[in-house]
């Protein structure tokens, strides 16, 4: 199949979110098995929750949320959006699979592993990128509304939050979920399908 025939899947993520990380591993599995191309975008849990009444513990956790998204936007501005996927993979692998803390050492290692300038790690502490972070976040959230989190996905004009799943499905299970999500997302008038989570994120 030609590249022109492939379907873009737009994916908004915050590197801090373990659930978005699992969903991202699922959509990359789908990309191996279906003619789709994932296009990555930044959204921000800090921006999403800045005017909301959230528990103090969660509020403190969000104080460290700006660094990773600033870093991603800085890399996007310097190299183009095509680098976001591999940078996200390097950030997420270290943060979620290896349980490292976000900070200069992790940022520099992730940038270098992604083939990007490690000096961009300084962007994590710079407010120069906040306007771009907010614009990218707004672009994603405007497609689904404020009562959601990360990730946001859009396929063929149908945008939705999630799917929230653990562990990330592999092989035909990943494709089966993709087909099901598209089916409900493209149903006129469909808004929500949800149940309480009864397990923590499971990483490979």
XYZ file of C-alpha atoms in Angstrom:
204
model
C 0.000 0.000 0.000
C 1.298 3.416 -0.912
C 2.173 5.980 1.728
C -0.635 8.194 0.402
C -3.185 5.479 1.243
C -2.180 5.309 4.891
C -4.500 6.798 7.503
C -3.106 9.339 9.968
C -3.816 8.827 13.668
C -3.243 11.977 15.713
C -2.190 11.268 19.300
C -1.930 13.884 22.066
C 0.163 12.806 25.059
C 1.699 14.031 28.282
C 4.910 12.085 29.080
C 3.987 12.163 32.778
C 0.869 10.003 32.378
C 1.378 6.229 32.718
C -1.975 5.501 31.117
C -1.142 7.571 28.044
C 2.149 5.688 27.862
C 0.356 2.334 27.726
C -2.066 3.628 25.107
C 0.863 4.889 23.035
C 2.461 1.442 23.059
C -0.855 0.007 21.890
C -1.219 2.439 18.967
C 2.366 1.731 17.887
C 1.456 -1.968 17.817
C -1.551 -1.105 15.652
C 0.747 0.879 13.349
C 2.741 -2.307 12.688
C -0.375 -4.199 11.647
C -2.622 -1.654 9.964
C -1.974 1.057 7.331
C -1.927 3.920 9.846
C 0.682 6.547 10.620
C 0.783 7.974 14.127
C 1.338 11.719 14.380
C 2.356 12.888 17.836
C 1.282 16.053 19.664
C 1.810 17.406 23.169
C -0.939 17.994 25.689
C -0.469 18.969 29.311
C -1.961 17.611 32.520
C -0.727 20.776 34.243
C -2.737 22.951 31.866
C -5.743 20.624 31.989
C -5.949 20.778 35.770
C -4.747 24.304 36.550
C -8.260 25.654 37.196
C -9.712 22.467 38.687
C -10.207 21.447 42.296
C -7.858 18.462 42.541
C -6.339 16.761 45.615
C -3.271 18.544 47.000
C -1.106 15.458 46.474
C -1.992 15.429 42.780
C -1.459 19.185 42.566
C 2.099 18.730 43.856
C 2.726 15.951 41.355
C 1.689 18.286 38.554
C 4.364 20.797 39.536
C 6.860 18.592 37.713
C 4.650 18.164 34.663
C 5.854 21.232 32.778
C 9.417 20.030 32.180
C 8.719 17.043 29.903
C 6.181 18.844 27.706
C 8.442 21.881 27.333
C 11.232 19.550 26.307
C 9.040 17.884 23.690
C 7.924 21.213 22.241
C 11.522 22.470 22.122
C 12.555 19.365 20.184
C 9.578 19.745 17.856
C 10.446 23.362 17.151
C 14.077 22.543 16.390
C 13.674 19.324 14.423
C 10.030 19.039 13.368
C 7.113 17.021 14.687
C 8.490 13.771 13.283
C 10.941 13.526 16.209
C 8.237 13.532 18.875
C 7.473 9.839 18.617
C 10.985 8.620 19.242
C 11.642 11.217 21.943
C 8.441 10.193 23.713
C 9.557 6.563 23.537
C 12.899 7.393 25.147
C 11.301 9.559 27.842
C 8.544 7.079 28.597
C 10.777 4.019 28.698
C 12.969 5.667 31.310
C 10.103 7.141 33.330
C 7.541 4.351 33.278
C 9.379 1.114 32.536
C 12.620 1.910 34.356
C 10.977 4.078 37.066
C 13.480 6.931 36.731
C 12.526 10.437 37.827
C 12.139 13.265 35.358
C 15.082 15.634 35.575
C 18.157 16.856 33.668
C 19.915 13.479 33.677
C 16.910 11.645 32.264
C 16.224 14.397 29.724
C 19.784 14.433 28.418
C 19.908 10.649 28.134
C 16.561 10.516 26.329
C 17.522 13.261 23.907
C 20.843 11.628 23.101
C 19.210 8.223 22.597
C 16.674 9.834 20.254
C 19.490 11.377 18.216
C 18.720 14.905 19.379
C 20.804 17.646 20.958
C 21.118 16.867 24.709
C 21.508 20.597 25.375
C 17.749 20.856 24.771
C 17.332 19.491 28.302
C 17.550 23.108 29.486
C 14.188 23.762 27.824
C 12.464 21.905 30.667
C 13.024 24.910 32.923
C 12.173 27.582 30.358
C 8.766 29.251 30.174
C 9.591 30.261 26.583
C 7.794 27.129 25.384
C 4.641 27.460 27.472
C 2.614 29.292 24.822
C 3.304 26.529 22.323
C 2.489 23.866 24.919
C -0.842 25.543 25.617
C -1.644 25.857 21.901
C -0.948 22.183 21.226
C -2.948 21.188 24.305
C -5.895 23.345 23.218
C -5.841 21.846 19.745
C -6.275 18.366 21.183
C -8.702 19.138 23.984
C -10.968 21.243 21.768
C -11.695 18.085 19.778
C -13.103 16.168 22.745
C -14.065 18.646 25.488
C -12.756 19.464 28.942
C -14.029 16.413 30.879
C -11.217 14.142 29.697
C -7.530 13.540 30.273
C -4.621 12.202 28.284
C -4.330 10.688 25.751
C -6.564 12.179 23.081
C -6.688 10.416 19.724
C -8.247 11.458 16.434
C -8.812 9.165 13.458
C -10.711 10.163 10.307
C -12.395 13.093 12.032
C -13.405 11.091 15.100
C -11.681 12.218 18.309
C -11.860 10.488 21.675
C -10.142 10.179 25.037
C -8.352 6.887 25.590
C -8.594 4.002 25.308
C -7.356 3.477 28.859
C -6.034 -0.068 29.008
C -3.441 -2.166 30.797
C -1.342 -3.938 29.801
C -0.980 -2.612 26.250
C -2.602 -5.154 23.884
C -0.327 -6.820 21.351
C -0.843 -8.496 17.987
C -4.392 -9.161 16.880
C -5.700 -8.070 20.276
C -4.377 -4.576 19.539
C -6.129 -4.499 16.165
C -9.360 -5.806 17.660
C -9.366 -2.967 20.196
C -8.580 -0.435 17.475
C -11.532 -1.603 15.378
C -13.829 -1.471 18.406
C -12.727 2.010 19.397
C -13.253 3.276 15.859
C -16.691 1.692 15.767
C -17.946 3.468 18.877
C -16.110 6.738 18.165
C -17.721 6.979 14.726
C -21.242 6.259 16.023
C -23.332 9.423 15.920
C -24.348 10.502 19.405
C -21.965 8.163 21.209
C -20.172 9.828 24.127
C -18.991 7.487 26.851
C -18.252 3.897 27.806
C -16.478 3.438 31.129
C -15.901 1.252 34.173
C -13.869 1.671 37.350
C -10.184 0.761 37.079
C -9.321 -2.183 39.303
C -5.606 -2.496 38.567
C -2.529 -0.320 38.347
C -0.661 0.261 35.076
C 1.195 -2.864 33.934
C 4.375 -2.141 31.967
C 6.254 -4.608 29.774
